C-alpha positions as MATLAB code, in Angstrom:
seq = 'SYNLEIVGGNKEEIKELKNLVNNLKITNYVTLHGYLNRKSAIDIISKCSIGLLINSDENQHSTKYTSPLKYFEYLYGGLFVIASDYPSHRSLPFNKMISFFNLKEKNSLSNALRNIPNIDLEKKYSKDPRSGNFNYGRQGTATTYALQKMLEQMEECYKVYLTPTGFGAIFLALI';
ca = [
       5.861   -8.928  -16.382;
       4.552   -8.193  -12.900;
       5.303   -9.527   -9.444;
       2.504   -9.656   -6.902;
       3.247   -8.806   -3.257;
       0.356   -9.782   -0.968;
       0.416   -8.218    2.490;
      -2.111   -9.196    5.135;
      -4.450  -12.050    5.771;
      -4.752  -14.569    8.546;
      -2.866  -17.878    8.637;
      -5.727  -19.822    7.041;
      -6.044  -17.334    4.156;
      -2.292  -17.393    3.578;
      -2.303  -21.196    3.556;
      -5.141  -21.201    1.012;
      -3.366  -18.628   -1.166;
      -0.083  -20.539   -0.952;
      -1.812  -23.692   -2.216;
      -3.375  -21.722   -5.070;
      -0.039  -20.129   -6.019;
       1.659  -23.549   -5.974;
      -1.119  -25.191   -8.014;
      -0.957  -22.412  -10.612;
       2.862  -22.692  -10.667;
       3.345  -18.965  -10.181;
       5.587  -19.022   -7.115;
       8.229  -16.966   -8.964;
       5.726  -14.128   -9.391;
       3.837  -14.058   -6.095;
       5.139  -13.338   -2.588;
       2.831  -13.902    0.374;
       3.898  -11.800    3.352;
       0.940  -12.416    5.669;
       0.300   -9.959    8.461;
       3.062   -7.369    8.857;
       3.576   -4.510   11.258;
       3.036   -1.005    9.855;
       6.715   -0.276    9.132;
       7.242   -3.559    7.285;
       4.065   -3.051    5.262;
       5.215    0.456    4.273;
       8.596   -0.980    3.263;
       6.789   -3.303    0.854;
       4.520   -0.509   -0.471;
       7.499    1.769   -1.110;
       9.051   -0.855   -3.389;
       5.900   -1.355   -5.439;
       4.559    0.566   -8.419;
       0.875   -0.396   -8.404;
      -1.575   -0.590   -5.510;
      -4.602   -2.847   -5.859;
      -7.980   -2.110   -4.210;
     -10.334   -5.058   -4.194;
     -13.592   -5.066   -2.280;
     -16.163   -7.790   -2.001;
     -19.551   -7.232   -3.593;
     -21.129   -9.335   -0.846;
     -22.225   -6.329    1.192;
     -23.487   -2.876    0.385;
     -20.942   -1.138    2.612;
     -18.027   -2.425    0.500;
     -19.537   -1.436   -2.807;
     -21.103    1.918   -1.900;
     -19.562    3.458    1.194;
     -16.064    2.258    2.043;
     -13.100    4.623    1.893;
     -10.071    2.362    2.226;
      -7.113    3.849    4.088;
      -4.733    1.801    1.957;
      -5.802    3.943   -1.024;
      -4.356    7.034    0.646;
      -1.226    5.115    1.617;
      -0.842    4.008   -2.015;
      -1.154    7.610   -3.181;
       1.319    8.783   -0.565;
       3.733    6.067   -1.677;
       3.413    7.252   -5.282;
       1.740    4.082   -6.544;
      -0.585    3.889   -9.487;
      -3.904    2.497   -8.269;
      -6.072   -0.189   -9.828;
      -9.451   -0.733   -8.166;
     -12.572   -2.831   -8.491;
     -15.247   -0.704  -10.108;
     -17.636    0.136   -7.287;
     -19.327    3.432   -6.384;
     -17.255    3.556   -3.181;
     -14.031    3.587   -5.215;
     -15.420    5.961   -7.849;
     -16.232    8.472   -5.086;
     -12.650    8.536   -3.731;
     -10.740   11.804   -4.136;
      -8.533   11.828   -7.250;
     -10.494    8.910   -8.706;
      -9.423   10.000  -12.190;
      -6.016    8.605  -11.232;
      -7.501    5.130  -10.662;
      -7.674    2.490  -13.369;
     -10.901    0.565  -12.709;
     -11.759   -3.060  -13.472;
     -14.824   -5.261  -13.165;
     -14.314   -8.388  -11.054;
     -16.858  -10.293  -13.120;
     -15.253   -9.644  -16.513;
     -12.461  -11.997  -17.510;
     -10.087   -9.521  -19.204;
     -10.986   -6.452  -17.186;
      -7.993   -6.563  -14.816;
      -5.475   -6.999  -17.640;
      -7.141   -4.086  -19.470;
      -6.873   -1.944  -16.319;
      -3.167   -2.785  -16.118;
      -2.740   -1.709  -19.748;
      -4.477    1.604  -18.996;
      -1.876    2.788  -16.503;
       1.129    4.709  -17.825;
       4.417    2.928  -18.458;
       6.159    2.366  -15.170;
       9.875    2.927  -14.842;
      10.608    0.580  -11.985;
      14.109    1.958  -11.518;
      12.978    5.557  -11.048;
      10.035    5.867   -8.718;
       8.739    9.373   -9.104;
       7.448   10.053   -5.667;
       8.488   10.482   -2.085;
       9.417    7.372   -0.156;
       6.920    7.130    2.736;
       9.705    5.881    5.022;
      11.586    9.153    4.764;
      10.557   12.308    6.517;
       7.673   12.111    8.947;
       6.274    8.612    8.892;
       5.182    8.642   12.504;
       2.008    7.995   14.399;
       0.117    9.579   17.251;
       0.434   13.325   17.691;
       2.740   13.670   14.703;
       0.357   12.261   12.086;
       0.442    9.310    9.731;
       1.239    8.676    6.085;
      -2.514    8.806    5.533;
      -2.917   12.246    7.130;
       0.039   13.595    5.141;
      -1.458   12.224    1.911;
      -4.830   13.760    2.794;
      -3.149   17.110    3.544;
      -1.468   17.038    0.116;
      -4.755   16.183   -1.597;
      -6.610   18.962    0.215;
      -3.875   21.450   -0.748;
      -4.382   20.528   -4.403;
      -8.172   20.476   -4.218;
      -8.373   23.831   -2.422;
      -5.445   25.292   -4.396;
      -3.827   26.586   -1.227;
      -0.281   26.776    0.061;
      -0.536   24.491    3.093;
      -3.110   22.384    4.932;
      -2.635   21.123    8.483;
      -4.808   18.383    9.928;
      -4.973   18.074   13.686;
      -6.135   15.102   15.730;
      -8.323   17.188   18.033;
     -10.323   20.388   18.092;
      -7.994   21.697   20.790;
      -5.062   21.087   18.463;
      -6.769   23.055   15.697;
      -7.468   25.990   18.046;
      -3.913   25.931   19.344;
      -2.509   25.792   15.801;
      -4.640   28.783   14.792;
      -3.349   30.775   17.771;
       0.364   30.195   17.230;
];
């Protein structure tokens, strides 16, 4: 059994979703959080096991070119990722770790859920994004730390540092 935590959306979208959840009688399985600040959203992510990427097929940008930041936050939080099957998602780094589904096929999402490994909800295997350096600005973000980790693995190197500016990169190289 799964519980669905929905973070984001404007008041009208939340109202519409709340009506749908009530009509389907699934209020015990769905929590609608609405818009949350970054820290609160990360708190929710850190308690989850699966991250869901859904894009609309209504525009070419969503299906072919988008690179959603939440994907990197999901990876950083140690979540398994399930995504709508679009070229934009297939081109993401570490896409072999994504279980894809087709929005137009009735059983595709449930099949994607079955394709992820068994999840031990009591023992999350990865680092909690709230610990350590979950800061913004000059110190980086969860997304930059996740990207650094991915680049370290891709390049098979000891350490990668991303800097917010060219000056920062030059300074880092000099010290």
